[in-house]
Short mmCIF file of C-alpha atoms in Angstrom, two decimals:
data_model
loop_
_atom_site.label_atom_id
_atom_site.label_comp_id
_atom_site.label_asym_id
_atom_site.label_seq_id
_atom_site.Cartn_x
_atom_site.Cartn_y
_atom_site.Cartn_z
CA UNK A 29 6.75 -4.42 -2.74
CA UNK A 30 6.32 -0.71 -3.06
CA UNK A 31 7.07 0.09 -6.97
CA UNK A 32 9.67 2.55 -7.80
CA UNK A 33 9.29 5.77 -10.56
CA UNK A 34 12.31 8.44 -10.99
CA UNK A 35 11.05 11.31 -12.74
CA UNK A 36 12.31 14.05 -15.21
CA UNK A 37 14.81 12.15 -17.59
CA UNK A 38 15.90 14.23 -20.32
CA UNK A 39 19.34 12.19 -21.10
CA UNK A 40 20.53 9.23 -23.53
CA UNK A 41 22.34 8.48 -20.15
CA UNK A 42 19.53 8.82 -17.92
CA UNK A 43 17.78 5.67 -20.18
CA UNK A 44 20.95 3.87 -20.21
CA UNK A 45 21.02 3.73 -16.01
CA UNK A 46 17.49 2.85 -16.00
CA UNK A 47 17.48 0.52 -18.08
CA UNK A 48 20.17 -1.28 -15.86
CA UNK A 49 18.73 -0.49 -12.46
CA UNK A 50 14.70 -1.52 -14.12
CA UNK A 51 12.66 1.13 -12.07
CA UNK A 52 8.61 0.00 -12.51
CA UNK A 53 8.29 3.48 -14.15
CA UNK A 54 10.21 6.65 -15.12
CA UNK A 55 8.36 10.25 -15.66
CA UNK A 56 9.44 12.28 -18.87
CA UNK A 57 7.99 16.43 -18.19
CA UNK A 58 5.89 17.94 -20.96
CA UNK A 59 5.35 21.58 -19.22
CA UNK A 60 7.90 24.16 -20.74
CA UNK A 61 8.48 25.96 -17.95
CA UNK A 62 10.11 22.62 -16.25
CA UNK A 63 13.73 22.81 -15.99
CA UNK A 64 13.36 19.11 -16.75
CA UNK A 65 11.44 19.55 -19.90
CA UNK A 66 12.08 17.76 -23.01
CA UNK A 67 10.56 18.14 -26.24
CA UNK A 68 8.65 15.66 -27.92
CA UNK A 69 10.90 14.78 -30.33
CA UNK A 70 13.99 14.33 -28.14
CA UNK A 71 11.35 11.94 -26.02
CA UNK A 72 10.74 10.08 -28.86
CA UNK A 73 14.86 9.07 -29.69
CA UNK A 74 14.70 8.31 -25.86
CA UNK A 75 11.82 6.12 -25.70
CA UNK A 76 13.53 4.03 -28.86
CA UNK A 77 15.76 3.36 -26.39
CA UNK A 78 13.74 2.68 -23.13
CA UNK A 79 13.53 -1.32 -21.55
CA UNK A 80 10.19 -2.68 -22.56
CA UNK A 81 9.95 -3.57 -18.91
CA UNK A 82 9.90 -0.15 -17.91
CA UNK A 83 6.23 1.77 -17.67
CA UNK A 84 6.82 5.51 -19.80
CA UNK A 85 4.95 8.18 -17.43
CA UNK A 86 4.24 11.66 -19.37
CA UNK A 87 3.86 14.59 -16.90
CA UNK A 88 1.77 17.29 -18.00
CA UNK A 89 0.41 20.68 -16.16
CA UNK A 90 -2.85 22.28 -17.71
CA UNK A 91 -2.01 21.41 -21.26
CA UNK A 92 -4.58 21.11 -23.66
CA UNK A 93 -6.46 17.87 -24.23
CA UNK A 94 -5.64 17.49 -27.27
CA UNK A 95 -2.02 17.77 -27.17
CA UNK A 96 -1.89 15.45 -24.26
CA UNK A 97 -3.89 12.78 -26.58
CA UNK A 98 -0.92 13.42 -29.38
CA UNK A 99 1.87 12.98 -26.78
CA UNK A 100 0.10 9.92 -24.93
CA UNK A 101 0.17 7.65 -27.77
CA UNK A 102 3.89 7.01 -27.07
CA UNK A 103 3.03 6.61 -23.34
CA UNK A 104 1.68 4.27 -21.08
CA UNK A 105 0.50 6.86 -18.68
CA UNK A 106 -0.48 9.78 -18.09
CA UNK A 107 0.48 12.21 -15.13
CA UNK A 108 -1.29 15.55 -14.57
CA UNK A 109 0.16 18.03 -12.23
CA UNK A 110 -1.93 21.08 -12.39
CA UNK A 111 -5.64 22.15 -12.07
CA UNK A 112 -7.03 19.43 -13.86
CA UNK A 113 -10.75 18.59 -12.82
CA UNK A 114 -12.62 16.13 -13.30
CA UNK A 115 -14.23 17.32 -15.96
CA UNK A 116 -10.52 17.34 -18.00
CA UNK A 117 -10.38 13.68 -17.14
CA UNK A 118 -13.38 12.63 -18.34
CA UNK A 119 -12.60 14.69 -21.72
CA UNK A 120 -9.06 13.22 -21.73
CA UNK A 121 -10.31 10.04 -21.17
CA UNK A 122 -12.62 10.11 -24.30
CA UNK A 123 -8.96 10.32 -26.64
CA UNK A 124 -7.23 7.75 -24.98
CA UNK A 125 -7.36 4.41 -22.67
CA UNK A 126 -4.10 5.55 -20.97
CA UNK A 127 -4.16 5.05 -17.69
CA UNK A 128 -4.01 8.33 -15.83
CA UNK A 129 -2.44 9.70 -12.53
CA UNK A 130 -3.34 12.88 -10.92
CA UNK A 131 -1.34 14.46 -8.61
CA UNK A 132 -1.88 16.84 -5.33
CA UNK A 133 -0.24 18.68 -3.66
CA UNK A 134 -1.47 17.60 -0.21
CA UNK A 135 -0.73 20.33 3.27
CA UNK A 136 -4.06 19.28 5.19
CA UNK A 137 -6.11 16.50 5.81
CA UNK A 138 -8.73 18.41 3.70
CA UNK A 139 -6.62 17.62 0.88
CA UNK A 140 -6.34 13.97 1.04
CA UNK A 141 -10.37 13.79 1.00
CA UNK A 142 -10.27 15.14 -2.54
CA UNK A 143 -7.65 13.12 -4.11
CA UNK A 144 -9.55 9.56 -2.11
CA UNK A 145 -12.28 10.03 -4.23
CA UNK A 146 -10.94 11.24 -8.04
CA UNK A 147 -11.94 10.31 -10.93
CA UNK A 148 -8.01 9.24 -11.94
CA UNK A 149 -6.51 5.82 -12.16
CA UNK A 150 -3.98 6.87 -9.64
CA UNK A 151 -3.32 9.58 -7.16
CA UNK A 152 -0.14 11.04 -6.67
CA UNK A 153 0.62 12.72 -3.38
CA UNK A 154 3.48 15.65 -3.33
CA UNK A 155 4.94 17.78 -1.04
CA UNK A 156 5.21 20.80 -3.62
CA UNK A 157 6.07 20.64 -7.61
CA UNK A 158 8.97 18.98 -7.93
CA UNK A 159 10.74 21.42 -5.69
CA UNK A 160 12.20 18.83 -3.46
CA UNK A 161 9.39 19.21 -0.44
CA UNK A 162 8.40 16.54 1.62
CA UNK A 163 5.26 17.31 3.94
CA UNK A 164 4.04 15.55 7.20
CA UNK A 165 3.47 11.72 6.31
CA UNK A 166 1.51 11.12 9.06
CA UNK A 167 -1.97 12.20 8.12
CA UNK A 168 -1.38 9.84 5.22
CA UNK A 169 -2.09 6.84 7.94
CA UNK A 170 -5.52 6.20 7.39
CA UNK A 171 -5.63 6.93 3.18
CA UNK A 172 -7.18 3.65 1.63
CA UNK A 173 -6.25 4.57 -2.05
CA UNK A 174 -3.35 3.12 -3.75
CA UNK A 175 -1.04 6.11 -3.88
CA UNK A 176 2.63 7.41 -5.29
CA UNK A 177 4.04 9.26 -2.66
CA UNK A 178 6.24 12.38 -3.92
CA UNK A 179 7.73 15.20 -2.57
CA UNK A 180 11.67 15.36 -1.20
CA UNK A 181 12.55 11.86 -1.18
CA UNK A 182 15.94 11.05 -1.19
CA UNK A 183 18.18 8.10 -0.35
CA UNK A 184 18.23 9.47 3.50
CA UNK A 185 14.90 9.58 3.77
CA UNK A 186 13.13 6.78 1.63
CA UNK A 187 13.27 3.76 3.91
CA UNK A 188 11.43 5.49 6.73
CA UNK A 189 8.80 6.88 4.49
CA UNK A 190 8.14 2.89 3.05
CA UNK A 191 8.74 1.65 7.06
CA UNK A 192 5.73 3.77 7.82
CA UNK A 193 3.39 4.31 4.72
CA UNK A 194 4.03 1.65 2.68
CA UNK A 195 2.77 3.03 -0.49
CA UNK A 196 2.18 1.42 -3.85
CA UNK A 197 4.75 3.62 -5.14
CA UNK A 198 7.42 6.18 -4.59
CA UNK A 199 8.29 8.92 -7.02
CA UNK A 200 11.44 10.61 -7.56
CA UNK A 201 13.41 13.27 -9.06
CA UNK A 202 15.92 16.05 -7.40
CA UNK A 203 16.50 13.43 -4.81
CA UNK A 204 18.16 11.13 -7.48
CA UNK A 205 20.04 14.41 -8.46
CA UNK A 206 23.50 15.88 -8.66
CA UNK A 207 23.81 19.41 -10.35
CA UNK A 208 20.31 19.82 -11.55
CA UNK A 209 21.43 16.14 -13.37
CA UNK A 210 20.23 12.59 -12.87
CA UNK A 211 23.17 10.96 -11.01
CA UNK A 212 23.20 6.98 -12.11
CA UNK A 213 25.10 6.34 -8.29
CA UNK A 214 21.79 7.92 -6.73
CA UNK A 215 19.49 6.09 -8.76
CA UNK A 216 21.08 2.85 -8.23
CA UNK A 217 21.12 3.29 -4.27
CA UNK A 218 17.94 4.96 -4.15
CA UNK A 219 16.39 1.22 -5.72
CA UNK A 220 18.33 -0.93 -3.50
CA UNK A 221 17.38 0.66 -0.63
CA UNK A 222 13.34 0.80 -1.52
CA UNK A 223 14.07 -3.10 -2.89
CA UNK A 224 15.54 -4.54 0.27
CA UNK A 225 12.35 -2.94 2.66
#
């Protein structure tokens, strides 16, 4: 069954419906310039607070190693969504045994070549940067790694994407929104509907 991941929660509510609807992971944003960024303390009273059953994701664009280390020890993985290389992983990877996801923002085939053969744990695949995008799902068809698929999913949209891709995991954020705020009814409908596929 594909897994399910909603992404930027910055509210005590936010944990409250996740914790009722259990999503396999939820994303917390570490990059400032997010308009879903939360600080690392404020993550920290959330996390107290977070089901045990659900996977912490920490989403981070071209931050420095070290920082990311810091951060990570209250994770259990890591999501980078900039111009990380290889080379960063490999570094990143020598300060913690977090698992790590790396995500790209795919408009050719040429793209998907790159992100078969990372050096991450995971590959993410997104239409834009959290801007709501989707892009065309069909040159996804023959990609053999496991994958989240991201990028302008939304309750309208999410049971074709699993019909046709069925991918190890969908990811989630303004889709699950109302007024720039995590909307528990979305959430809750978003799950069923990738749950009864």
């Amino acid at each position: 069954m594909t897994k399910i991941k909603f992404c930027g929660l910055t509210r005590a509510e936010d944990i409250f419906a996740v914790n009722e609807i259990l999503p396999e992971f939820v994303g917390f944003v570490f990059y400032e310039e997010s308009r879903r960024y939360i600080a690392q303390k404020n993550f920290l009273e959330l996390k107290k607070n977070l089901s045990e059953k659900i996977s912490s994701v920490g989403v981070f664009v071209d931050e420095k190693i070290s920082i990311v280390a810091e951060i990570a020890k209250n994770l259990d993985f890591i999501q980078l969504h900039g111009a990380e290389d290889e080379k960063y992983i490999s570094e990143l990877k020598n300060f913690t045994d977090k698992k790590i996801i790396k995500a790209f923002k795919i408009k050719t085939a040429d793209d998907l070549k790159i992100a078969e053969n990372f050096l991450s744990d995971f590959v993410l695949l997104d239409g834009g940067a959290g801007d709501g995008k989707t892009f065309d799902w069909r040159i996804l068809k023959n990609f053999e790694r496991k994958y989240f698929l991201a990028g302008g999913l939304n309750c309208e949209n999410i049971s074709d994407a699993i019909k046709i891709l069925k991918p190890f995991a969908v990811d989630v954020s303004s889709g699950i929104e109302t007024n720039n705020l995590k909307d528990a009814e979305k959430m809750k409908n978003f799950a069923r509907i990738v749950r009864r596929r």
